[in-house]
Amino acid sequence: MHLKSLVLKGFKSFADRSALTLEPGITAVVGPNGSGKSNISDAVLWVLGERNAKHLRGQAMEDVIFAGSSARRAAGLAEVDLVLDNSDGTLPVDYDEVAITRRMYRSGESEYLINGTVARRMDVLDILHDSGLGTGTHSIISQGSLDSILQSKPEDRRALIEEAAGTLKHKQRKAKSERKLAQMDQHLARVRDVTAEVERQLKPLERKAKRARTYIGLSAELSDLKLKLAVDDLRQLQEKHAAATAREEAVAAELEAKRAEISAAEAAVETLQEKIRQEGASAGELTRQHRQASGAVERIESAELVMRERKRAATSRAGELSVSLEANAARTKTAQADLDAANAQLASVQAERAQAEEKVSRLAADHADVTSRRAETEKRATELGRASRDLESRINSARA
Ligand code: ATP
């Protein structure tokens, strides 16, 4: 690899495009003082990415742009093209020639190109890095400093020669590698510490994990059992609810039948009252007994009302039970108890009714008895009348 050409345009004293073609080997630039020799080496530094204006012998970076002269105006742009022969493949690109361009405008904008393609400064530095051409690795000995170099201490001179020979990059790499190694050692020590700590924690963690796995298994089993129980409870509640509904319907039917019986009993009582009224016998007694019977009927009716109310309450509770079957086992029991109580009440009402019916039949028997006694009395009265009339006629015949 060698520097093939350098083209300057608007760079420092090179207002016009100036192209330098270089051959392998030593190239010398000769000229009078102030003719711009150092500007050529500045151009090399600049195009390779120099950022420090002072290294380019200026105050600000804009100083690299041609500043104008009495004969011509200042340039608006400085541009340097540096072409490297890469036929030996030193640079890590697939080109035999690598052209690096740097441009800078008065506005301060700056750009790099690699083989005509816009690139970043970093790309330029990356390409050059491995070849020993990066900023700081090439060696430009400024005017006047050669003397001081020749007189410098052997160690300083050695550093300079090393830099020029390109060993600096290897030293830098070595230092970098050593830093990395030291870092790796630190990381390794940390990893060892962490590994030891993790290994120390591993046993209790394994125990915990085992316990956790057992817990998860048991939890799943528990959930399954709970679900089965809940399904079972639900089924039982549904059965109970169906049974309660059936019982309720049976009680309603029974109630209806009892109501019909009560109506029939009322009709019978009415008929008896009518008969008693017609026959006019034992009216006071019958009226009293009728009042008693009516009282019994009223009690039956009020008991029936209570029954109806309880039935309504039981029905509403059964409705509530159907809404929340899962949680109402207790309520169903209460409703069942109420239903049982209602059944007990019904039984007691039935008993009362049976008593009332018995009373009614006793009254009917009494009535029949009274009626027959009255007929007997009337018959005897008729017989007595006839006997008395017989007696009177016998007395009248005796008198005659
Ligand atoms: P010497 O051997 O005396 O150091 P030299 O040949 O190395 O001289 P340089 O120092 O490279 O010459 O060039 C200096 C010349 O470049 C000066 O005349 C200076 O005016 C001119 N110069 C530097 N910067 C600019 C610029 N931005 N615009 C115009 N001319 C410039």
Tab-separated table of C-alpha atoms and ligand atoms in Angstrom:
chain	number	residue	atom	x	y	z
A	1	MET	CA	0.000	0.000	0.000
A	2	HIS	CA	1.280	3.474	-0.798
A	3	LEU	CA	0.020	7.010	-1.196
A	4	LYS	CA	-0.869	7.342	-4.853
A	5	SER	CA	-2.178	10.859	-5.264
A	6	LEU	CA	-3.287	13.932	-3.378
A	7	VAL	CA	-5.654	16.524	-4.801
A	8	LEU	CA	-6.194	19.858	-3.021
A	9	LYS	CA	-8.915	22.344	-3.913
A	10	GLY	CA	-9.539	25.483	-1.883
A	11	PHE	CA	-7.347	24.053	0.888
A	12	LYS	CA	-5.185	26.721	2.560
A	13	SER	CA	-2.908	28.312	-0.055
A	14	PHE	CA	-4.164	25.891	-2.797
A	15	ALA	CA	-7.035	27.949	-4.159
A	16	ASP	CA	-7.031	26.120	-7.488
A	17	ARG	CA	-7.265	22.389	-7.925
A	18	SER	CA	-3.729	20.999	-7.432
A	19	ALA	CA	-3.051	17.309	-8.009
A	20	LEU	CA	0.091	15.550	-6.812
A	21	THR	CA	0.874	12.110	-8.147
A	22	LEU	CA	3.231	10.086	-5.989
A	23	GLU	CA	5.192	6.933	-6.673
A	24	PRO	CA	6.332	4.262	-4.196
A	25	GLY	CA	9.476	5.232	-2.362
A	26	ILE	CA	10.586	8.610	-1.066
A	27	THR	CA	8.910	11.759	-2.344
A	28	ALA	CA	10.381	15.178	-1.599
A	29	VAL	CA	8.513	18.445	-1.909
A	30	VAL	CA	10.837	21.319	-2.511
A	31	GLY	CA	10.043	25.048	-2.515
A	32	PRO	CA	10.844	28.407	-1.056
A	33	ASN	CA	9.646	29.509	2.355
A	34	GLY	CA	5.961	30.144	2.558
A	35	SER	CA	5.279	28.411	-0.736
A	36	GLY	CA	2.914	25.920	0.940
A	37	LYS	CA	4.965	22.742	1.487
A	38	SER	CA	3.642	22.244	5.013
A	39	ASN	CA	0.105	22.859	3.741
A	40	ILE	CA	0.480	19.594	1.786
A	41	SER	CA	1.263	17.582	4.932
A	42	ASP	CA	-1.581	19.484	6.673
A	43	ALA	CA	-3.853	18.312	3.875
A	44	VAL	CA	-2.820	14.699	4.505
A	45	LEU	CA	-3.514	15.086	8.217
A	46	TRP	CA	-6.837	16.807	7.595
A	47	VAL	CA	-8.203	14.327	5.052
A	48	LEU	CA	-7.351	11.470	7.427
A	49	GLY	CA	-9.664	12.972	10.079
A	50	GLU	CA	-7.637	15.508	12.106
A	51	ARG	CA	-9.980	17.510	14.330
A	52	ASN	CA	-7.585	19.755	16.164
A	53	ALA	CA	-7.105	23.053	14.265
A	54	LYS	CA	-3.850	23.704	16.123
A	55	HIS	CA	-2.333	20.492	14.708
A	56	LEU	CA	-3.042	22.063	11.339
A	57	ARG	CA	-1.379	25.288	12.433
A	58	GLY	CA	-4.620	27.260	12.579
A	59	GLN	CA	-6.896	28.789	15.199
A	60	ALA	CA	-10.165	27.336	13.974
A	61	MET	CA	-10.985	24.561	11.544
A	62	GLU	CA	-12.376	27.085	9.037
A	63	ASP	CA	-8.765	28.328	8.636
A	64	VAL	CA	-8.162	25.391	6.280
A	65	ILE	CA	-10.409	26.996	3.659
A	66	PHE	CA	-8.595	29.299	1.238
A	67	ALA	CA	-8.953	32.750	2.838
A	68	GLY	CA	-8.516	34.793	-0.346
A	69	SER	CA	-5.768	37.124	-1.502
A	70	SER	CA	-5.477	40.546	-3.080
A	71	ALA	CA	-5.894	38.843	-6.445
A	72	ARG	CA	-8.833	36.495	-5.733
A	73	ARG	CA	-11.744	36.001	-3.378
A	74	ALA	CA	-11.933	33.473	-0.590
A	75	ALA	CA	-13.170	29.964	-1.371
A	76	GLY	CA	-16.388	28.658	0.165
A	77	LEU	CA	-15.194	25.080	0.325
A	78	ALA	CA	-11.987	23.217	1.046
A	79	GLU	CA	-11.593	19.713	-0.379
A	80	VAL	CA	-8.801	17.184	-0.274
A	81	ASP	CA	-8.783	13.790	-2.035
A	82	LEU	CA	-6.246	11.220	-0.959
A	83	VAL	CA	-5.892	8.089	-3.055
A	84	LEU	CA	-4.196	5.017	-1.612
A	85	ASP	CA	-3.006	2.116	-3.732
A	86	ASN	CA	-4.509	-0.971	-2.113
A	87	SER	CA	-3.520	-3.581	-4.659
A	88	ASP	CA	-1.771	-5.516	-1.873
A	89	GLY	CA	-5.061	-5.527	0.122
A	90	THR	CA	-3.641	-3.812	3.215
A	91	LEU	CA	-6.879	-1.929	3.717
A	92	PRO	CA	-9.901	-4.096	4.604
A	93	VAL	CA	-11.923	-3.190	1.473
A	94	ASP	CA	-12.437	-4.922	-1.863
A	95	TYR	CA	-10.913	-2.142	-3.944
A	96	ASP	CA	-7.440	-1.796	-5.465
A	97	GLU	CA	-7.654	1.937	-4.915
A	98	VAL	CA	-9.219	3.705	-1.950
A	99	ALA	CA	-10.067	7.378	-2.397
A	100	ILE	CA	-10.734	9.256	0.845
A	101	THR	CA	-12.268	12.713	0.457
A	102	ARG	CA	-12.934	15.365	3.044
A	103	ARG	CA	-14.908	18.535	2.361
A	104	MET	CA	-15.588	21.504	4.534
A	105	TYR	CA	-17.830	24.512	3.942
A	106	ARG	CA	-17.616	27.950	5.518
A	107	SER	CA	-20.911	27.209	7.274
A	108	GLY	CA	-18.939	24.649	9.308
A	109	GLU	CA	-20.549	21.637	7.602
A	110	SER	CA	-18.113	18.905	6.854
A	111	GLU	CA	-18.345	15.554	5.094
A	112	TYR	CA	-16.252	12.505	4.267
A	113	LEU	CA	-16.472	10.241	1.261
A	114	ILE	CA	-14.927	6.846	0.673
A	115	ASN	CA	-14.651	6.050	-3.028
A	116	GLY	CA	-17.280	8.728	-3.722
A	117	THR	CA	-19.795	7.430	-1.187
A	118	VAL	CA	-20.676	9.635	1.763
A	119	ALA	CA	-19.238	8.144	4.938
A	120	ARG	CA	-18.687	9.039	8.571
A	121	ARG	CA	-15.364	10.062	10.073
A	122	MET	CA	-15.556	6.830	12.060
A	123	ASP	CA	-15.710	4.812	8.813
A	124	VAL	CA	-12.550	6.509	7.564
A	125	LEU	CA	-10.768	5.841	10.845
A	126	ASP	CA	-11.944	2.217	10.851
A	127	ILE	CA	-10.550	1.589	7.382
A	128	LEU	CA	-7.232	3.131	8.299
A	129	HIS	CA	-6.894	1.752	11.764
A	130	ASP	CA	-5.478	-1.682	10.948
A	131	SER	CA	-3.072	-0.301	8.363
A	132	GLY	CA	-1.298	1.924	10.896
A	133	LEU	CA	-2.539	5.044	9.156
A	134	GLY	CA	-4.988	6.284	11.777
A	135	THR	CA	-4.752	9.724	13.295
A	136	GLY	CA	-1.881	9.642	15.747
A	137	THR	CA	-0.250	6.629	14.199
A	138	HIS	CA	1.226	8.225	11.049
A	139	SER	CA	4.265	10.308	11.696
A	140	ILE	CA	4.594	13.856	10.565
A	141	ILE	CA	7.564	15.651	11.931
A	142	SER	CA	6.967	19.315	11.799
A	143	GLN	CA	9.364	21.878	10.535
A	144	GLY	CA	11.955	22.809	13.142
A	145	SER	CA	11.214	19.820	15.371
A	146	LEU	CA	13.645	17.528	13.570
A	147	ASP	CA	16.519	19.106	15.393
A	148	SER	CA	14.938	18.592	18.791
A	149	ILE	CA	14.200	14.981	17.869
A	150	LEU	CA	17.774	14.342	16.971
A	151	GLN	CA	18.853	15.790	20.301
A	152	SER	CA	16.153	14.095	22.377
A	153	LYS	CA	16.744	11.244	24.840
A	154	PRO	CA	17.095	7.736	23.352
A	155	GLU	CA	13.776	6.599	24.950
A	156	ASP	CA	11.837	9.508	23.378
A	157	ARG	CA	13.518	8.891	20.078
A	158	ARG	CA	12.651	5.215	20.351
A	159	ALA	CA	8.983	6.138	20.878
A	160	LEU	CA	9.096	8.320	17.797
A	161	ILE	CA	10.746	5.619	15.688
A	162	GLU	CA	8.267	3.048	16.979
A	163	GLU	CA	5.403	5.282	15.986
A	164	ALA	CA	6.903	5.846	12.556
A	165	ALA	CA	7.518	2.114	12.146
A	166	GLY	CA	3.856	1.431	12.945
A	167	THR	CA	4.477	-0.560	16.111
A	168	LEU	CA	2.366	1.894	18.072
A	169	LYS	CA	-0.824	0.276	16.838
A	170	HIS	CA	0.421	-3.085	18.123
A	171	LYS	CA	1.332	-1.517	21.437
A	172	GLN	CA	-2.099	0.063	21.607
A	173	ARG	CA	-3.668	-3.256	20.752
A	174	LYS	CA	-1.554	-4.979	23.372
A	175	ALA	CA	-2.511	-2.395	26.004
A	176	LYS	CA	-6.150	-2.730	24.969
A	177	SER	CA	-5.914	-6.522	25.114
A	178	GLU	CA	-4.267	-6.339	28.526
A	179	ARG	CA	-7.008	-4.027	29.768
A	180	LYS	CA	-9.580	-6.420	28.352
A	181	LEU	CA	-7.802	-9.367	29.976
A	182	ALA	CA	-7.741	-7.571	33.310
A	183	GLN	CA	-11.433	-6.818	32.892
A	184	MET	CA	-12.071	-10.432	31.957
A	185	ASP	CA	-10.174	-11.543	35.060
A	186	GLN	CA	-12.373	-9.268	37.153
A	187	HIS	CA	-15.481	-10.586	35.418
A	188	LEU	CA	-14.253	-14.155	35.899
A	189	ALA	CA	-13.698	-13.527	39.601
A	190	ARG	CA	-17.178	-12.043	39.848
A	191	VAL	CA	-18.641	-14.995	37.932
A	192	ARG	CA	-16.816	-17.389	40.283
A	193	ASP	CA	-18.205	-15.502	43.286
A	194	VAL	CA	-21.679	-15.558	41.804
A	195	THR	CA	-21.345	-19.263	40.920
A	196	ALA	CA	-20.248	-20.071	44.456
A	197	GLU	CA	-23.114	-18.035	45.881
A	198	VAL	CA	-25.602	-19.623	43.489
A	199	GLU	CA	-24.319	-23.100	44.328
A	200	ARG	CA	-24.654	-22.250	48.009
A	201	GLN	CA	-28.253	-21.137	47.460
A	202	LEU	CA	-29.046	-23.989	45.098
A	203	LYS	CA	-29.759	-26.665	47.729
A	204	PRO	CA	-32.343	-24.685	49.739
A	205	LEU	CA	-33.790	-23.474	46.455
A	206	GLU	CA	-34.107	-27.053	45.236
A	207	ARG	CA	-35.847	-27.962	48.480
A	208	LYS	CA	-38.131	-24.969	48.079
A	209	ALA	CA	-38.808	-25.870	44.446
A	210	LYS	CA	-39.674	-29.423	45.480
A	211	ARG	CA	-42.016	-28.080	48.163
A	212	ALA	CA	-43.502	-25.655	45.650
A	213	ARG	CA	-44.076	-28.494	43.162
A	214	THR	CA	-45.741	-30.587	45.884
A	215	TYR	CA	-47.824	-27.559	46.881
A	216	ILE	CA	-48.882	-26.979	43.275
A	217	GLY	CA	-49.866	-30.649	42.908
A	218	LEU	CA	-51.822	-30.665	46.162
A	219	SER	CA	-53.458	-27.337	45.323
A	220	ALA	CA	-54.605	-28.738	41.995
A	221	GLU	CA	-55.944	-31.829	43.781
A	222	LEU	CA	-57.677	-29.634	46.375
A	223	SER	CA	-59.255	-27.473	43.672
A	224	ASP	CA	-60.442	-30.618	41.927
A	225	LEU	CA	-61.959	-31.985	45.128
A	226	LYS	CA	-63.566	-28.640	45.950
A	227	LEU	CA	-65.058	-28.566	42.482
A	228	LYS	CA	-66.391	-32.099	42.849
A	229	LEU	CA	-67.861	-31.215	46.267
A	230	ALA	CA	-69.450	-28.087	44.879
A	231	VAL	CA	-70.961	-30.072	42.000
A	232	ASP	CA	-72.219	-32.655	44.478
A	233	ASP	CA	-73.685	-29.944	46.746
A	234	LEU	CA	-75.320	-28.333	43.753
A	235	ARG	CA	-76.843	-31.641	42.690
A	236	GLN	CA	-78.163	-32.277	46.229
A	237	LEU	CA	-79.561	-28.763	46.442
A	238	GLN	CA	-81.262	-29.208	43.091
A	239	GLU	CA	-82.782	-32.495	44.265
A	240	LYS	CA	-83.923	-30.885	47.535
A	241	HIS	CA	-85.360	-27.966	45.661
A	242	ALA	CA	-87.240	-30.306	43.302
A	243	ALA	CA	-88.545	-32.296	46.293
A	244	ALA	CA	-89.595	-29.093	48.101
A	245	THR	CA	-91.367	-27.895	44.962
A	246	ALA	CA	-93.156	-31.244	44.643
A	247	ARG	CA	-94.150	-31.121	48.328
A	248	GLU	CA	-95.333	-27.581	47.888
A	249	GLU	CA	-97.465	-28.594	44.923
A	250	ALA	CA	-98.899	-31.540	46.903
A	251	VAL	CA	-99.712	-29.215	49.847
A	252	ALA	CA	-101.335	-26.749	47.450
A	253	ALA	CA	-103.440	-29.543	45.964
A	254	GLU	CA	-104.341	-30.771	49.439
A	255	LEU	CA	-105.189	-27.250	50.458
A	256	GLU	CA	-107.454	-26.925	47.464
A	257	ALA	CA	-109.171	-30.190	48.372
A	258	LYS	CA	-109.567	-29.015	51.990
A	259	ARG	CA	-110.962	-25.748	50.750
A	260	ALA	CA	-113.539	-27.711	48.718
A	261	GLU	CA	-114.306	-29.833	51.770
A	262	ILE	CA	-114.698	-26.678	53.878
A	263	SER	CA	-117.051	-25.246	51.235
A	264	ALA	CA	-118.989	-28.496	51.331
A	265	ALA	CA	-119.033	-28.359	55.142
A	266	GLU	CA	-120.211	-24.733	54.993
A	267	ALA	CA	-122.944	-25.770	52.578
A	268	ALA	CA	-123.905	-28.631	54.899
A	269	VAL	CA	-123.985	-26.235	57.847
A	270	GLU	CA	-126.078	-23.845	55.755
A	271	THR	CA	-128.487	-26.693	54.917
A	272	LEU	CA	-128.675	-27.671	58.557
A	273	GLN	CA	-129.328	-24.079	59.562
A	274	GLU	CA	-132.052	-23.933	56.948
A	275	LYS	CA	-133.585	-27.165	58.236
A	276	ILE	CA	-133.305	-25.976	61.807
A	277	ARG	CA	-134.914	-22.681	60.836
A	278	GLN	CA	-137.724	-24.581	59.053
A	279	GLU	CA	-138.328	-26.978	61.866
A	280	GLY	CA	-138.032	-24.213	64.473
A	281	ALA	CA	-137.013	-26.701	67.120
A	282	SER	CA	-134.334	-26.155	69.661
A	283	ALA	CA	-133.614	-22.931	67.818
A	284	GLY	CA	-131.660	-21.304	70.658
A	285	GLU	CA	-129.554	-24.394	71.249
A	286	LEU	CA	-129.003	-24.933	67.561
A	287	THR	CA	-128.146	-21.265	67.060
A	288	ARG	CA	-125.571	-21.494	69.834
A	289	GLN	CA	-124.174	-24.663	68.346
A	290	HIS	CA	-124.239	-23.036	64.940
A	291	ARG	CA	-122.311	-20.102	66.364
A	292	GLN	CA	-119.776	-22.555	67.679
A	293	ALA	CA	-119.616	-24.273	64.313
A	294	SER	CA	-119.296	-20.868	62.569
A	295	GLY	CA	-116.489	-19.979	65.011
A	296	ALA	CA	-114.802	-23.233	64.108
A	297	VAL	CA	-115.242	-22.445	60.417
A	298	GLU	CA	-113.817	-18.945	60.990
A	299	ARG	CA	-110.850	-20.414	62.809
A	300	ILE	CA	-110.378	-22.847	59.963
A	301	GLU	CA	-110.569	-19.943	57.526
A	302	SER	CA	-108.068	-17.841	59.456
A	303	ALA	CA	-105.823	-20.899	59.794
A	304	GLU	CA	-106.207	-21.310	56.058
A	305	LEU	CA	-105.175	-17.657	55.615
A	306	VAL	CA	-102.130	-18.239	57.810
A	307	MET	CA	-101.412	-21.357	55.790
A	308	ARG	CA	-101.715	-19.403	52.550
A	309	GLU	CA	-99.373	-16.708	53.913
A	310	ARG	CA	-96.886	-19.341	55.035
A	311	LYS	CA	-97.220	-21.071	51.721
A	312	ARG	CA	-96.578	-17.741	49.966
A	313	ALA	CA	-93.533	-17.131	52.206
A	314	ALA	CA	-92.312	-20.669	51.610
A	315	THR	CA	-92.828	-20.196	47.845
A	316	SER	CA	-90.874	-16.927	47.879
A	317	ARG	CA	-88.104	-18.530	49.900
A	318	ALA	CA	-88.061	-21.420	47.468
A	319	GLY	CA	-87.683	-18.806	44.672
A	320	GLU	CA	-84.777	-17.191	46.499
A	321	LEU	CA	-83.308	-20.639	46.961
A	322	SER	CA	-83.434	-21.301	43.226
A	323	VAL	CA	-81.515	-18.025	42.576
A	324	SER	CA	-78.606	-18.879	44.821
A	325	LEU	CA	-78.480	-22.605	44.956
A	326	GLU	CA	-74.784	-22.830	45.801
A	327	ALA	CA	-75.002	-20.819	48.977
A	328	ASN	CA	-78.447	-21.566	50.260
A	329	ALA	CA	-78.295	-25.038	51.710
A	330	ALA	CA	-79.117	-23.495	55.086
A	331	ARG	CA	-81.994	-21.475	53.640
A	332	THR	CA	-83.396	-24.569	51.967
A	333	LYS	CA	-83.276	-26.275	55.354
A	334	THR	CA	-85.116	-23.323	56.930
A	335	ALA	CA	-87.667	-23.352	54.098
A	336	GLN	CA	-88.001	-27.098	54.617
A	337	ALA	CA	-88.533	-26.505	58.343
A	338	ASP	CA	-91.130	-23.832	57.549
A	339	LEU	CA	-92.762	-26.253	55.158
A	340	ASP	CA	-92.717	-28.952	57.837
A	341	ALA	CA	-94.202	-26.459	60.310
A	342	ALA	CA	-96.813	-25.541	57.715
A	343	ASN	CA	-97.549	-29.251	57.246
A	344	ALA	CA	-97.824	-29.613	61.016
A	345	GLN	CA	-100.168	-26.620	61.091
A	346	LEU	CA	-102.140	-28.173	58.262
A	347	ALA	CA	-102.338	-31.398	60.187
A	348	SER	CA	-103.562	-29.467	63.236
A	349	VAL	CA	-106.064	-27.568	61.083
A	350	GLN	CA	-107.174	-30.873	59.619
A	351	ALA	CA	-107.608	-32.209	63.132
A	352	GLU	CA	-109.631	-29.127	64.055
A	353	ARG	CA	-111.656	-29.548	60.929
A	354	ALA	CA	-112.265	-33.221	61.743
A	355	GLN	CA	-113.431	-32.118	65.176
A	356	ALA	CA	-115.700	-29.534	63.599
A	357	GLU	CA	-117.052	-32.151	61.200
A	358	GLU	CA	-117.610	-34.495	64.085
A	359	LYS	CA	-119.451	-31.722	65.885
A	360	VAL	CA	-121.514	-31.037	62.783
A	361	SER	CA	-122.416	-34.727	62.488
A	362	ARG	CA	-123.211	-34.775	66.233
A	363	LEU	CA	-125.422	-31.739	65.686
A	364	ALA	CA	-127.106	-33.500	62.778
A	365	ALA	CA	-127.685	-36.536	64.972
A	366	ASP	CA	-129.008	-34.286	67.758
A	367	HIS	CA	-131.227	-32.592	65.252
A	368	ALA	CA	-132.551	-35.919	63.997
A	369	ASP	CA	-133.108	-36.958	67.596
A	370	VAL	CA	-134.935	-33.741	68.377
A	371	THR	CA	-137.019	-34.130	65.242
A	372	SER	CA	-137.969	-37.731	66.106
A	373	ARG	CA	-138.742	-36.782	69.715
A	374	ARG	CA	-140.886	-33.938	68.464
A	375	ALA	CA	-142.734	-36.359	66.130
A	376	GLU	CA	-143.218	-38.742	69.029
A	377	THR	CA	-144.443	-35.903	71.212
A	378	GLU	CA	-146.830	-34.806	68.483
A	379	LYS	CA	-147.983	-38.413	68.029
A	380	ARG	CA	-148.545	-38.749	71.760
A	381	ALA	CA	-150.298	-35.416	71.813
A	382	THR	CA	-152.575	-36.662	69.038
A	383	GLU	CA	-153.125	-39.934	70.913
A	384	LEU	CA	-153.708	-38.052	74.152
A	385	GLY	CA	-156.188	-35.750	72.327
A	386	ARG	CA	-157.959	-38.765	70.943
A	387	ALA	CA	-157.983	-40.470	74.380
A	388	SER	CA	-159.194	-37.263	76.005
A	389	ARG	CA	-161.928	-36.936	73.380
A	390	ASP	CA	-162.805	-40.674	74.025
A	391	LEU	CA	-162.873	-40.024	77.731
A	392	GLU	CA	-165.079	-36.924	77.315
A	393	SER	CA	-167.561	-38.859	75.148
A	394	ARG	CA	-167.530	-41.718	77.711
A	395	ILE	CA	-168.143	-39.196	80.534
A	396	ASN	CA	-170.996	-37.561	78.558
A	397	SER	CA	-172.549	-41.048	77.858
A	398	ALA	CA	-172.280	-41.960	81.580
A	399	ARG	CA	-173.947	-38.645	82.524
A	400	ALA	CA	-176.757	-39.321	80.109
B	1	ATP	P1	8.082	27.516	5.409
B	1	ATP	O1	9.070	26.617	4.803
B	1	ATP	O2	8.511	28.918	5.564
B	1	ATP	O3	7.437	27.004	6.608
B	1	ATP	P2	6.102	26.468	3.654
B	1	ATP	O4	6.491	26.257	2.318
B	1	ATP	O5	5.901	25.291	4.560
B	1	ATP	O6	6.899	27.617	4.355
B	1	ATP	P3	3.440	26.914	4.426
B	1	ATP	O7	3.675	27.244	5.852
B	1	ATP	O8	2.868	25.578	4.127
B	1	ATP	O9	4.717	27.176	3.554
B	1	ATP	O10	2.467	27.895	3.812
B	1	ATP	C1	2.269	29.114	4.377
B	1	ATP	C2	1.508	29.910	3.359
B	1	ATP	O11	0.226	29.438	3.240
B	1	ATP	C3	1.421	31.318	3.829
B	1	ATP	O12	1.748	32.167	2.769
B	1	ATP	C4	0.012	31.504	4.215
B	1	ATP	O13	-0.457	32.797	3.935
B	1	ATP	C5	-0.647	30.534	3.306
B	1	ATP	N1	-1.884	30.181	3.896
B	1	ATP	C6	-2.096	29.443	5.009
B	1	ATP	N2	-3.410	29.294	5.249
B	1	ATP	C7	-4.057	29.937	4.245
B	1	ATP	C8	-5.412	30.146	3.914
B	1	ATP	N3	-6.426	29.644	4.665
B	1	ATP	N4	-5.706	30.862	2.821
B	1	ATP	C9	-4.723	31.375	2.037
B	1	ATP	N5	-3.447	31.185	2.271
B	1	ATP	C10	-3.100	30.494	3.371
